[in-house]
Short mmCIF file of C-alpha atoms and ligand atoms in Angstrom, two decimals:
data_model
loop_
_atom_site.label_atom_id
_atom_site.label_comp_id
_atom_site.label_asym_id
_atom_site.label_seq_id
_atom_site.Cartn_x
_atom_site.Cartn_y
_atom_site.Cartn_z
CA MET J 209 26.77 -18.32 -31.58
CA ASP J 210 23.66 -19.04 -29.36
CA GLU J 211 20.81 -16.87 -29.78
CA LYS J 212 20.96 -13.88 -27.16
CA ALA J 213 18.43 -13.63 -24.40
CA ASP J 214 16.00 -10.64 -24.39
CA ILE J 215 16.21 -10.22 -20.52
CA GLY J 216 18.08 -11.62 -17.56
CA LEU J 217 16.39 -12.37 -14.16
CA ILE J 218 18.10 -12.67 -10.97
CA GLY J 219 16.33 -14.26 -7.87
CA LEU J 220 14.34 -17.30 -8.43
CA ALA J 221 12.04 -17.35 -5.30
CA VAL J 222 8.19 -17.34 -5.78
CA MET J 223 8.13 -14.04 -7.66
CA GLY J 224 11.09 -14.47 -9.82
CA GLU J 225 10.07 -17.96 -11.05
CA ASN J 226 6.71 -16.99 -11.95
CA LEU J 227 7.85 -13.77 -13.69
CA ALA J 228 10.33 -15.74 -15.86
CA LEU J 229 7.55 -18.18 -16.86
CA ASN J 230 5.28 -15.22 -17.68
CA MET J 231 7.91 -13.63 -19.95
CA ALA J 232 8.81 -16.93 -21.49
CA ASP J 233 5.12 -17.66 -22.31
CA LYS J 234 4.94 -14.21 -24.04
CA GLY J 235 7.78 -15.33 -26.38
CA TRP J 236 10.69 -13.56 -24.57
CA ARG J 237 13.87 -15.37 -24.19
CA VAL J 238 14.98 -15.19 -20.47
CA ALA J 239 18.37 -15.97 -18.83
CA VAL J 240 18.06 -16.80 -15.19
CA HIS J 241 20.38 -16.88 -12.26
CA ASN J 242 20.09 -17.38 -8.48
CA ARG J 243 22.49 -17.10 -5.72
CA SER J 244 21.96 -20.79 -4.78
CA LEU J 245 22.43 -22.47 -8.11
CA ASP J 246 20.55 -25.62 -7.14
CA LYS J 247 17.37 -23.64 -7.66
CA VAL J 248 18.35 -22.69 -11.14
CA ASP J 249 18.89 -26.42 -12.07
CA ALA J 250 15.53 -27.37 -10.23
CA PHE J 251 13.72 -24.68 -12.09
CA LEU J 252 15.10 -25.53 -15.56
CA ARG J 253 14.46 -29.22 -14.88
CA ASP J 254 10.77 -28.81 -13.69
CA ARG J 255 8.66 -25.74 -14.38
CA ALA J 256 10.86 -24.05 -16.98
CA HIS J 257 11.44 -27.35 -18.93
CA ASN J 258 11.07 -26.81 -22.69
CA LYS J 259 10.68 -23.00 -22.31
CA PRO J 260 12.84 -20.39 -23.73
CA ILE J 261 14.54 -19.95 -20.44
CA ILE J 262 18.52 -20.61 -20.12
CA LYS J 263 20.82 -20.94 -17.17
CA ALA J 264 23.35 -18.42 -16.14
CA ARG J 265 25.93 -19.94 -14.06
CA SER J 266 27.30 -16.46 -12.82
CA LEU J 267 26.44 -12.79 -13.32
CA SER J 268 29.25 -12.53 -15.81
CA GLU J 269 27.81 -15.39 -17.83
CA MET J 270 24.49 -13.75 -17.85
CA VAL J 271 26.01 -10.47 -19.07
CA LEU J 272 27.36 -12.51 -22.05
CA GLN J 273 24.14 -14.11 -22.74
CA LEU J 274 22.08 -10.93 -23.11
CA ALA J 275 21.33 -8.79 -26.10
CA LYS J 276 22.39 -5.19 -25.82
CA PRO J 277 21.39 -2.82 -24.22
CA ARG J 278 21.24 -5.48 -21.50
CA LYS J 279 18.22 -5.69 -19.29
CA ILE J 280 18.46 -7.35 -16.07
CA LEU J 281 15.56 -7.68 -13.57
CA LEU J 282 16.29 -8.32 -9.92
CA MET J 283 13.74 -10.28 -8.00
CA VAL J 284 15.54 -10.68 -4.70
CA LYS J 285 14.89 -9.80 -1.02
CA ALA J 286 14.67 -6.02 -0.71
CA GLY J 287 17.58 -4.26 1.08
CA ALA J 288 21.31 -5.32 1.30
CA ALA J 289 20.85 -8.16 -1.28
CA VAL J 290 20.10 -5.57 -3.96
CA ASP J 291 23.04 -3.37 -3.22
CA ASP J 292 25.22 -6.49 -3.02
CA LEU J 293 24.16 -7.62 -6.43
CA LEU J 294 24.57 -4.11 -7.85
CA ASP J 295 28.28 -3.97 -6.37
CA ARG J 296 28.87 -7.08 -8.48
CA LEU J 297 26.82 -6.23 -11.58
CA ILE J 298 27.94 -2.64 -12.27
CA PRO J 299 31.61 -3.55 -13.19
CA LEU J 300 30.28 -6.08 -15.67
CA LEU J 301 27.79 -3.67 -17.60
CA GLY J 302 28.26 -1.15 -20.32
CA PRO J 303 26.77 2.17 -21.30
CA GLU J 304 23.02 2.21 -21.42
CA ASP J 305 22.47 -1.30 -19.95
CA ILE J 306 19.39 -1.26 -17.72
CA VAL J 307 19.08 -2.86 -14.17
CA ILE J 308 15.45 -3.02 -12.96
CA ASP J 309 14.82 -3.75 -9.21
CA GLY J 310 11.49 -5.53 -9.11
CA GLY J 311 11.34 -6.02 -5.37
CA ASN J 312 9.75 -4.15 -2.70
CA SER J 313 12.61 -1.71 -2.09
CA HIS J 314 12.23 1.57 -0.12
CA PHE J 315 11.86 4.43 -2.55
CA SER J 316 14.74 6.24 -1.08
CA ASP J 317 17.06 3.35 -1.79
CA SER J 318 15.81 3.43 -5.37
CA ALA J 319 16.45 7.08 -5.66
CA ARG J 320 20.05 6.55 -4.18
CA ARG J 321 20.50 3.66 -6.66
CA SER J 322 19.34 5.56 -9.55
CA LEU J 323 22.14 8.18 -8.84
CA ARG J 324 24.65 5.45 -8.42
CA LEU J 325 23.96 3.83 -11.72
CA ALA J 326 23.76 7.13 -13.62
CA GLU J 327 27.15 8.01 -12.57
CA LYS J 328 28.41 4.85 -14.38
CA GLY J 329 26.39 5.66 -17.49
CA LEU J 330 23.95 2.81 -16.65
CA LEU J 331 20.06 3.11 -16.45
CA PHE J 332 18.13 2.21 -13.22
CA VAL J 333 14.36 1.33 -12.88
CA GLY J 334 12.61 0.66 -9.71
CA ALA J 335 9.53 -1.24 -10.51
CA GLY J 336 6.86 -2.06 -7.91
CA ILE J 337 5.20 -5.41 -8.91
CA SER J 338 1.90 -6.28 -7.29
CA GLY J 339 -0.26 -9.48 -7.68
CA GLY J 340 1.81 -12.01 -5.59
CA GLU J 341 2.64 -15.44 -6.89
CA GLU J 342 -0.43 -15.72 -9.13
CA GLY J 343 -0.22 -12.28 -10.58
CA ALA J 344 3.47 -12.71 -11.46
CA LEU J 345 2.62 -15.79 -13.46
CA LEU J 346 -0.72 -14.62 -15.06
CA GLY J 347 -0.29 -10.77 -15.17
CA PRO J 348 0.75 -8.49 -12.38
CA SER J 349 0.42 -4.75 -12.07
CA ILE J 350 3.71 -3.10 -12.83
CA MET J 351 4.81 0.45 -11.58
CA PRO J 352 8.08 1.33 -12.99
CA GLY J 353 9.89 4.65 -12.28
CA GLY J 354 13.51 5.94 -12.58
CA HIS J 355 15.50 6.69 -15.68
CA GLU J 356 12.86 7.31 -18.50
CA GLU J 357 15.31 6.53 -21.33
CA ALA J 358 15.07 2.97 -20.28
CA TRP J 359 11.37 2.84 -20.77
CA PRO J 360 11.29 2.19 -24.58
CA GLU J 361 13.57 -0.76 -24.12
CA ILE J 362 11.72 -2.51 -21.30
CA GLU J 363 8.03 -1.39 -22.29
CA PRO J 364 7.51 -4.31 -24.77
CA VAL J 365 8.36 -6.88 -22.13
CA PHE J 366 6.54 -5.42 -19.25
CA SER J 367 3.48 -4.50 -21.40
CA SER J 368 3.33 -8.18 -22.62
CA ILE J 369 3.52 -9.66 -19.12
CA ALA J 370 1.25 -7.16 -17.14
CA ALA J 371 -2.24 -7.70 -16.34
CA ARG J 372 -5.22 -6.25 -18.33
CA ALA J 373 -7.86 -4.19 -16.83
CA ALA J 374 -11.64 -5.11 -17.68
CA ASP J 375 -11.54 -2.64 -20.48
CA GLY J 376 -8.42 -4.24 -21.94
CA SER J 377 -5.80 -1.64 -20.95
CA VAL J 378 -2.41 -2.57 -19.78
CA CYS J 379 -1.87 -2.58 -16.02
CA CYS J 380 1.63 -1.01 -16.49
CA ALA J 381 2.77 2.48 -17.22
CA TRP J 382 5.78 4.60 -16.96
CA LEU J 383 5.18 6.55 -13.58
CA GLY J 384 7.94 8.86 -12.95
CA SER J 385 11.50 9.63 -12.18
CA SER J 386 13.84 8.42 -9.38
CA GLY J 387 11.96 6.49 -6.61
CA ALA J 388 8.55 7.17 -7.88
CA GLY J 389 7.75 3.53 -8.85
CA HIS J 390 8.61 2.12 -5.52
CA PHE J 391 6.79 4.97 -3.75
CA ILE J 392 3.61 4.14 -5.67
CA LYS J 393 4.13 0.48 -4.78
CA MET J 394 4.67 1.28 -1.22
CA VAL J 395 1.34 3.31 -1.08
CA HIS J 396 -0.43 0.42 -2.85
CA ASN J 397 0.68 -1.76 0.04
CA GLY J 398 -0.43 0.87 2.57
CA ILE J 399 -3.95 0.87 1.02
CA GLU J 400 -3.72 -2.95 0.96
CA TYR J 401 -3.12 -2.99 4.81
CA ALA J 402 -5.96 -0.67 5.45
CA ASP J 403 -8.40 -2.53 3.15
CA MET J 404 -7.53 -5.78 4.90
CA GLN J 405 -8.05 -4.38 8.20
CA LEU J 406 -11.46 -2.86 7.29
CA ILE J 407 -12.75 -6.26 5.90
CA ALA J 408 -11.42 -7.94 9.06
CA GLU J 409 -13.32 -5.64 11.18
CA ALA J 410 -16.53 -5.95 8.99
CA PHE J 411 -16.06 -9.83 9.59
CA ASP J 412 -15.75 -9.29 13.27
CA ILE J 413 -18.92 -7.16 13.44
CA LEU J 414 -20.90 -9.73 11.58
CA ARG J 415 -19.49 -12.50 13.53
CA ARG J 416 -19.54 -11.15 17.09
CA LEU J 417 -22.29 -8.60 16.92
CA GLY J 418 -24.34 -10.23 14.29
CA GLY J 419 -24.09 -13.89 15.40
CA LEU J 420 -23.35 -14.96 11.97
CA ASP J 421 -20.93 -17.94 11.16
CA PRO J 422 -17.91 -17.70 8.73
CA GLU J 423 -19.85 -19.54 5.91
CA ALA J 424 -22.85 -16.90 6.26
CA ILE J 425 -20.40 -14.12 6.19
CA SER J 426 -18.63 -15.64 3.14
CA ARG J 427 -22.04 -15.55 1.22
CA ILE J 428 -22.57 -11.93 2.39
CA PHE J 429 -19.06 -11.00 1.18
CA SER J 430 -19.63 -12.81 -2.10
CA HIS J 431 -22.98 -10.98 -2.55
CA TRP J 432 -21.11 -7.51 -1.71
CA ASN J 433 -18.54 -8.41 -4.23
CA GLN J 434 -21.05 -8.16 -7.15
CA GLY J 435 -21.60 -4.59 -6.65
CA ASP J 436 -19.79 -1.17 -5.83
CA LEU J 437 -17.59 -2.96 -3.17
CA SER J 438 -16.22 -5.43 -5.61
CA SER J 439 -12.60 -6.15 -5.02
CA TYR J 440 -9.97 -8.79 -5.10
CA LEU J 441 -9.52 -8.70 -1.40
CA LEU J 442 -13.26 -9.13 -0.70
CA GLN J 443 -13.45 -11.96 -3.14
CA ILE J 444 -10.52 -13.93 -1.58
CA THR J 445 -12.03 -13.20 1.90
CA ALA J 446 -15.24 -14.82 0.84
CA ASP J 447 -13.20 -17.90 -0.31
CA ILE J 448 -11.15 -18.04 2.98
CA LEU J 449 -14.33 -17.82 5.13
CA ALA J 450 -15.80 -20.81 3.18
CA LYS J 451 -12.72 -23.06 3.72
CA LYS J 452 -13.16 -26.05 5.98
CA GLU J 453 -10.44 -27.85 8.00
CA GLU J 454 -9.46 -31.10 6.55
CA GLY J 455 -10.99 -33.91 8.65
CA ASP J 456 -13.05 -32.49 11.27
CA GLY J 457 -15.08 -30.03 9.16
CA GLY J 458 -14.60 -26.93 11.37
CA MET J 459 -13.90 -23.79 9.62
CA LEU J 460 -10.18 -23.14 8.91
CA VAL J 461 -10.22 -19.44 9.77
CA ASP J 462 -11.22 -20.35 13.47
CA SER J 463 -7.91 -22.45 13.79
CA ILE J 464 -5.59 -19.68 12.53
CA LEU J 465 -3.77 -17.61 15.26
CA ASP J 466 -4.83 -14.09 15.56
CA VAL J 467 -1.58 -12.50 15.23
CA ALA J 468 -0.84 -10.59 11.90
CA GLY J 469 2.56 -10.49 10.50
CA GLU J 470 4.00 -7.61 8.27
CA LYS J 471 7.06 -6.98 6.19
CA GLY J 472 7.36 -3.37 6.43
CA THR J 473 5.59 -1.60 3.39
CA GLY J 474 2.64 -0.58 5.41
CA ARG J 475 4.87 0.89 8.04
CA TRP J 476 7.04 2.66 5.51
CA THR J 477 3.67 4.13 4.09
CA ALA J 478 2.75 5.40 7.51
CA ILE J 479 6.26 6.72 8.02
CA ALA J 480 6.17 8.60 4.65
CA ALA J 481 2.72 10.02 5.61
CA LEU J 482 4.05 11.34 9.06
CA ASP J 483 7.26 12.72 7.37
CA LEU J 484 5.09 14.62 4.70
CA GLY J 485 2.47 15.63 7.24
CA VAL J 486 -0.30 13.90 5.20
CA PRO J 487 -3.25 12.74 7.36
CA ALA J 488 -3.41 8.97 6.42
CA GLY J 489 -4.63 7.74 9.85
CA THR J 490 -6.62 4.73 8.51
CA ILE J 491 -3.56 3.39 6.85
CA ALA J 492 -1.43 3.87 10.07
CA GLU J 493 -4.32 2.34 12.17
CA ALA J 494 -4.11 -0.74 10.01
CA VAL J 495 -0.34 -1.12 10.73
CA PHE J 496 -1.01 -0.47 14.49
CA ALA J 497 -3.77 -3.03 14.52
CA ARG J 498 -1.22 -5.61 13.19
CA ALA J 499 1.16 -4.57 16.14
CA ILE J 500 -1.51 -4.98 18.74
CA SER J 501 -2.44 -8.21 17.34
CA ALA J 502 1.07 -9.39 17.65
CA ARG J 503 0.92 -8.77 21.43
CA LYS J 504 -1.10 -11.87 22.00
CA ALA J 505 0.32 -12.76 25.41
CA GLN J 506 -0.51 -9.12 26.74
CA ARG J 507 -4.01 -9.29 25.05
CA VAL J 508 -4.73 -12.52 26.82
CA LYS J 509 -3.52 -11.16 30.28
CA SER J 510 -5.44 -7.86 30.04
CA HIS J 511 -8.57 -9.51 28.84
CA THR J 512 -9.13 -10.68 32.40
CA LEU J 513 -7.75 -7.48 34.13
CA LEU J 514 -9.15 -4.45 32.22
CA PRO J 515 -12.64 -3.56 32.62
CA GLY J 516 -15.00 -2.78 29.82
CA PRO J 517 -17.96 -4.46 27.78
CA GLN J 518 -17.48 -7.57 25.84
CA PRO J 519 -19.58 -8.57 22.68
CA ASP J 520 -22.45 -10.57 23.90
CA THR J 521 -22.16 -13.65 21.69
CA THR J 522 -24.63 -15.65 23.73
CA ASN J 523 -27.59 -13.66 22.75
CA PRO J 524 -27.55 -13.19 18.86
CA PRO J 525 -29.89 -10.57 17.30
CA ASP J 526 -33.19 -11.69 15.45
CA LYS J 527 -33.29 -11.92 11.67
CA ALA J 528 -34.44 -8.35 11.17
CA GLN J 529 -31.89 -6.98 13.42
CA GLN J 530 -29.13 -9.09 11.72
CA ASP J 531 -30.28 -7.80 8.37
CA ALA J 532 -29.92 -4.20 9.46
CA LEU J 533 -26.57 -4.82 10.94
CA VAL J 534 -25.44 -6.43 7.65
CA GLN J 535 -26.64 -3.33 5.70
CA ASP J 536 -24.92 -1.02 8.04
CA ALA J 537 -21.63 -2.95 7.97
CA PHE J 538 -21.72 -2.62 4.13
CA ASP J 539 -22.25 1.10 4.51
CA ALA J 540 -19.22 1.28 6.94
CA LEU J 541 -16.99 -0.73 4.76
CA HIS J 542 -17.94 1.31 1.65
CA GLY J 543 -17.36 4.74 3.32
CA ALA J 544 -14.11 3.59 5.15
CA LYS J 545 -12.70 2.02 2.01
CA LEU J 546 -13.22 5.21 -0.01
CA VAL J 547 -11.37 7.06 2.74
CA ALA J 548 -8.41 4.73 2.70
CA LEU J 549 -8.06 4.99 -0.91
CA ALA J 550 -8.40 8.82 -0.70
CA GLN J 551 -5.67 8.85 1.89
CA GLY J 552 -3.32 6.81 -0.17
CA PHE J 553 -3.90 9.14 -3.36
CA ALA J 554 -3.58 12.34 -1.25
CA LEU J 555 -0.14 10.85 0.03
CA LEU J 556 0.79 10.26 -3.67
CA GLN J 557 -0.21 13.74 -4.50
CA ASP J 558 1.85 15.43 -1.68
CA ALA J 559 4.84 13.18 -2.35
CA ASN J 560 4.70 14.12 -6.06
CA ARG J 561 4.64 17.87 -5.24
CA GLN J 562 7.49 17.44 -2.72
CA TYR J 563 9.76 15.26 -4.73
CA GLY J 564 8.85 16.61 -8.37
CA TRP J 565 8.35 13.13 -9.72
CA ASP J 566 5.62 14.14 -12.26
CA ILE J 567 3.29 11.18 -11.24
CA ASP J 568 -0.11 11.07 -13.06
CA GLN J 569 -2.64 9.85 -10.57
CA ALA J 570 -5.04 8.89 -13.27
CA LYS J 571 -2.35 6.48 -14.65
CA VAL J 572 -1.80 4.99 -11.05
CA ALA J 573 -5.53 4.34 -10.55
CA SER J 574 -5.74 2.94 -13.96
CA ILE J 575 -2.91 0.36 -13.46
CA TRP J 576 -4.29 -0.53 -10.19
CA ARG J 577 -7.55 -1.91 -11.84
CA GLY J 578 -6.01 -5.24 -12.73
CA GLY J 579 -3.47 -7.69 -11.54
CA CYS J 580 -2.79 -6.14 -8.12
CA ILE J 581 -3.97 -6.88 -4.67
CA ILE J 582 -5.99 -3.74 -4.17
CA ARG J 583 -7.87 -3.95 -7.49
CA THR J 584 -11.46 -2.68 -6.86
CA ALA J 585 -14.38 -1.19 -8.83
CA PHE J 586 -13.70 2.19 -7.10
CA LEU J 587 -10.52 2.65 -9.10
CA ASP J 588 -12.40 3.29 -12.42
CA ARG J 589 -14.13 6.25 -10.91
CA ILE J 590 -10.90 7.56 -9.25
CA ALA J 591 -9.17 7.25 -12.61
CA SER J 592 -11.78 9.24 -14.30
CA VAL J 593 -11.77 11.84 -11.59
CA PHE J 594 -8.01 12.32 -11.75
CA ALA J 595 -8.13 12.28 -15.64
CA GLU J 596 -10.28 15.22 -15.40
CA ARG J 597 -8.85 16.97 -12.31
CA PRO J 598 -5.11 15.97 -11.97
CA GLU J 599 -4.43 18.66 -9.30
CA LEU J 600 -7.16 17.71 -6.94
CA ASP J 601 -5.99 17.56 -3.36
CA ASN J 602 -8.33 14.83 -2.42
CA VAL J 603 -10.27 12.74 -4.56
CA LEU J 604 -13.42 12.75 -2.29
CA ILE J 605 -14.00 16.46 -3.13
CA ASP J 606 -15.06 15.54 -6.54
CA PRO J 607 -18.86 15.48 -6.86
CA ALA J 608 -18.51 11.69 -8.13
CA PHE J 609 -18.07 10.82 -4.58
CA HIS J 610 -20.51 13.09 -2.79
CA ALA J 611 -23.51 10.65 -3.29
CA PRO J 612 -21.62 7.39 -2.20
CA MET J 613 -20.30 9.12 0.91
CA ALA J 614 -23.81 10.52 1.63
CA ALA J 615 -25.24 7.01 1.28
CA SER J 616 -22.68 5.49 3.58
CA GLN J 617 -23.07 7.95 6.59
CA THR J 618 -25.86 6.73 8.71
CA GLY J 619 -24.95 2.92 8.64
CA TRP J 620 -21.29 3.63 9.06
CA ARG J 621 -21.89 5.84 12.05
CA ARG J 622 -24.34 3.32 13.64
CA THR J 623 -21.73 0.58 13.10
CA VAL J 624 -18.82 2.30 14.77
CA ALA J 625 -21.18 3.59 17.61
CA LYS J 626 -22.37 -0.12 18.17
CA ALA J 627 -18.96 -1.66 17.99
CA MET J 628 -17.55 0.90 20.53
CA GLN J 629 -20.61 0.40 22.96
CA SER J 630 -19.85 -3.33 22.72
CA GLY J 631 -16.19 -3.29 23.22
CA LEU J 632 -15.40 -4.44 19.84
CA PRO J 633 -12.26 -2.66 18.45
CA VAL J 634 -12.84 -1.09 15.06
CA PRO J 635 -9.73 1.08 14.61
CA GLY J 636 -9.96 1.20 10.80
CA LEU J 637 -13.60 1.97 10.53
CA ALA J 638 -13.54 4.65 13.46
CA SER J 639 -10.40 6.31 12.26
CA ALA J 640 -11.68 6.61 8.74
CA LEU J 641 -14.89 8.20 10.06
CA SER J 642 -12.96 10.58 12.21
CA TRP J 643 -10.72 11.50 9.25
CA TYR J 644 -13.84 12.12 7.17
CA ASP J 645 -15.51 14.46 9.90
CA ALA J 646 -12.26 16.30 10.33
CA TYR J 647 -11.63 16.87 6.69
CA ARG J 648 -15.05 18.30 6.36
CA SER J 649 -14.89 20.36 9.57
CA ARG J 650 -14.66 24.18 9.00
CA CYS J 651 -13.32 24.41 12.58
CA LEU J 652 -11.23 22.20 14.55
CA PRO J 653 -10.07 22.62 18.27
CA ALA J 654 -6.60 23.08 16.93
CA ASN J 655 -6.96 26.76 18.16
CA LEU J 656 -6.65 25.36 21.68
CA ILE J 657 -3.51 23.44 20.79
CA GLN J 658 -1.87 26.60 19.41
CA ALA J 659 -2.76 28.35 22.64
CA GLN J 660 -1.27 25.39 24.75
CA ARG J 661 1.98 25.54 22.56
CA ASP J 662 2.17 29.37 23.05
CA TYR J 663 1.62 29.02 26.69
CA PHE J 664 4.42 26.40 27.55
CA GLY J 665 6.86 27.06 24.58
CA ALA J 666 6.06 30.65 23.25
CA HIS J 667 5.48 28.96 19.96
CA ARG J 668 3.02 31.84 19.01
CA TYR J 669 -0.21 31.51 17.11
CA GLU J 670 -2.07 33.17 14.21
CA ARG J 671 -5.49 34.77 14.63
CA ASN J 672 -8.76 34.51 12.97
CA ASP J 673 -9.17 38.23 12.56
CA ARG J 674 -5.67 38.83 11.07
CA PRO J 675 -3.99 37.74 7.82
CA ARG J 676 -2.27 34.37 7.79
CA GLY J 677 1.52 34.46 8.51
CA GLU J 678 1.17 37.17 11.23
CA PHE J 679 2.12 35.62 14.52
CA PHE J 680 1.16 36.49 18.04
CA HIS J 681 2.38 35.75 21.53
CA THR J 682 0.45 35.97 24.82
CA ARG J 683 2.16 36.50 28.13
CA TRP J 684 -0.06 33.79 29.77
CA THR J 685 1.72 33.99 33.19
CA GLU J 686 4.56 36.14 34.68
CA ILE J 687 6.54 33.19 35.50
CA GLY J 688 9.42 32.00 33.11
CA HIS J 689 8.42 34.42 30.53
CA ARG J 690 10.87 35.07 27.57
CA ASP J 691 10.74 36.39 24.15
CA PRO J 692 8.98 34.25 21.60
CA PRO J 693 11.21 32.68 18.97
CA ASN J 694 10.93 33.36 15.45
CA PRO J 695 8.07 31.19 14.00
CA SER J 696 10.67 29.51 11.62
CA ASP J 697 12.50 28.14 14.55
CA SER J 698 12.50 24.38 15.35
CA GLU J 699 9.05 23.01 16.10
CA GLU J 700 10.45 20.94 18.76
CA ASP J 701 8.39 21.31 22.01
CA ARG J 702 10.44 22.67 24.79
P1 LIG L 842 12.17 -13.27 -1.19
O1 LIG L 842 12.01 -11.90 -0.87
O2 LIG L 842 11.85 -14.39 -0.30
O3 LIG L 842 13.90 -13.33 -1.49
C1 LIG L 842 14.43 -14.62 -2.00
C2 LIG L 842 15.38 -14.38 -3.19
O4 LIG L 842 16.44 -13.48 -2.75
C3 LIG L 842 16.15 -15.76 -3.37
O5 LIG L 842 16.25 -15.84 -4.80
C4 LIG L 842 17.43 -15.42 -2.67
O6 LIG L 842 18.44 -16.26 -3.26
C5 LIG L 842 17.72 -14.12 -2.96
N1 LIG L 842 18.66 -13.46 -2.22
C6 LIG L 842 18.80 -13.26 -0.70
BR1 LIG L 842 17.52 -13.68 0.33
N2 LIG L 842 19.99 -12.54 -0.50
C7 LIG L 842 20.60 -12.49 -1.60
C8 LIG L 842 21.92 -11.82 -1.80
N3 LIG L 842 22.57 -11.33 -0.84
N4 LIG L 842 22.39 -12.03 -3.11
C9 LIG L 842 21.61 -12.46 -4.06
N5 LIG L 842 20.41 -12.95 -3.91
C10 LIG L 842 19.89 -13.03 -2.69
O7 LIG L 842 11.56 -13.57 -2.73
P2 LIG L 842 10.18 -13.21 -3.23
O8 LIG L 842 9.11 -13.56 -2.31
O9 LIG L 842 9.95 -13.97 -4.58
O10 LIG L 842 10.15 -11.64 -3.53
C11 LIG L 842 11.15 -11.05 -4.37
C12 LIG L 842 10.98 -9.59 -4.17
O11 LIG L 842 9.57 -9.28 -4.56
C13 LIG L 842 11.04 -9.07 -2.83
O12 LIG L 842 11.60 -7.88 -2.77
C14 LIG L 842 9.60 -8.99 -2.31
O13 LIG L 842 9.47 -8.07 -1.33
C15 LIG L 842 9.01 -8.55 -3.61
N6 LIG L 842 7.58 -9.06 -3.62
C16 LIG L 842 7.10 -10.07 -3.15
C17 LIG L 842 5.78 -10.57 -3.29
C18 LIG L 842 5.29 -11.81 -2.88
O14 LIG L 842 4.01 -12.13 -2.88
N7 LIG L 842 6.21 -12.68 -2.46
C19 LIG L 842 4.99 -9.65 -3.98
C20 LIG L 842 5.35 -8.57 -4.48
C21 LIG L 842 6.67 -8.10 -4.49
P3 LIG L 842 18.62 -17.74 -2.45
O15 LIG L 842 17.68 -18.78 -3.21
O16 LIG L 842 20.13 -18.03 -2.81
O17 LIG L 842 18.46 -17.69 -0.94
#
C-alpha cells in the first residue's frame, strides 16, 4: 500500500500552492486537491514535480490517502466555499480528524464551524496565515485557534513551515479557542490597513509639501527602515518608489490609478471595534480612506467645485525646510504607527475579555515579528511589555512607550497642522493624534453630550460629585416632558 500523506491541502491558488511546496520542502508528504482538477495536474507537472506531493482526484480519495488522525488544510476563498467544502468533507471524516481553515474567514464563521464539527466528533482549527505568496512559500506567520486537542497533531507541521523571528523563535503559536485565530488575523489586517495608510500619507507629505520625487522618498524610507521605524511595509514601499516604468523611465507609482481596493478584513476590524466599543479610529480611518479613494469620479468633479487650499507644488521648500519637514514626517509616522498598533492590541484585549478566548497578547506580538505583513521592530517591545503586564488595557501606558511618544510629539503635531493648512488630507496621522490626545485627556466634552441626550431623550446622566451608577434627569423644558426611562433601557436615540 502507498505511503500515507501527512496532510491534505485543498485549494491550489497562490496561497495553497506555496504552502504545499513549503510543507513538502520540510519533508511532509502532502495530498493536494482543487475544485478545478486541471490546476492540480499543472501544479504536479510544474512546481511540485519531484516533490512529496500527491494528487487527490476527489475529496474521498484524499481522505483515503491521509494518515490518521487526518489533517486537512483548506486554502480556498473565504465564505460559502468553506461551508460547501465542509458539507462534503464532514460525512467522509472520522473521530478526531482535523479540518483547518487557513483562509481569511470571519471569526464568527469559525466559531460557528467549530461547533458544527464538534457535534460530529471532529476538530476544527481556524488559522490566520499572513505573509502573502512569498510568506506562504518561505515562512508565514500562522495564527491558529479553535479546538486545542488538534494542536499537538498539527504543531509539528505548522512550526516547521512558519517564519522565524530575528531571535530564532517560531512565528506560530496556539492562540485560543473558537474564533480566536481568525479574530487575531483580522486585527492583524486592520493594523496593516492603518500602517499602509500612514506610510502613504507620509509619502504624500514628502512629495507634495516637501517637493521630493519618489526616488528621493525611496531613499528616505530606506534610511528610516534602518532604525526604530523598521518594518516590512516601509521596506517594500522604498522598493516600490524606486521602480521605474519599462521603456520611458518614468516612475511606475505615478502611473498607478489612485483607487485603493479592499477585500473586507480591514472593514471587519472596524466593525468589530464598533461592536465592542473599542476606540480604533485610525484603523477605521484607513478603511474610509480607501473608500474615498474609490470615489475617483466624484473627487475629480469636486476638485474644481469645492473651495479650499491646495498644496503648492510649484514652490518647493529650500533644503533646510525640506530636512525639517522630513524629520517631522518621521516623528508623525513614528507616533501614529504606535497608536495604530496600540489600537489593534486594545481591540484584542477587549475581545479576549468579551469572548473568553484566553489570548496571550505577548504571544501574538511575538509571532507577528516574522513572516507577516505588519512585522516591525516595535513588536519586540510590545511583546516584552505584555509578557510583563498581560492585563494592560493599552500598551502605550507602559513606561517603555513614554519616551518614544514624547519624542514624536512636536514633529507629529507640526506635520498634521501643516498638512491641514495646506489642504492635504492626512486622516490616519490626524486621527491617531486625536486618539492620543483624547486618551490622555482627564476631561472630555462628553458631559455636554450627556446633557444633550438627556434634553432630547431623557437618557439621564451621572454627576462628577456623585458615585458612578447614580443617574439624574433634568427637566430642561416644560414641553413634551416625560419620566426618564430606566438607564438599562435601549440606548437608541429617540
Ligand atoms: P483565492 O482566495 O483566490 O481562492 C481561490 C481558491 O478557492 C481556488 O483554489 C478555487 O478553486 C477555490 N474555490 C472557490 Br473560489 N470556490 C470554491 C468552492 N465553492 N469549492 C471549492 N473550492 C473553491 O485564493 P488565495 O488568494 O490563494 O487565498 C486563499 C485563502 O487565503 C483566502 O481565504 C484568502 O483570503 C487567504 N489569504 C490570501 C492571501 C493572499 O495574499 N492571496 C494572504 C493571506 C490569506 P478553483 O481553482 O476551482 O476556482
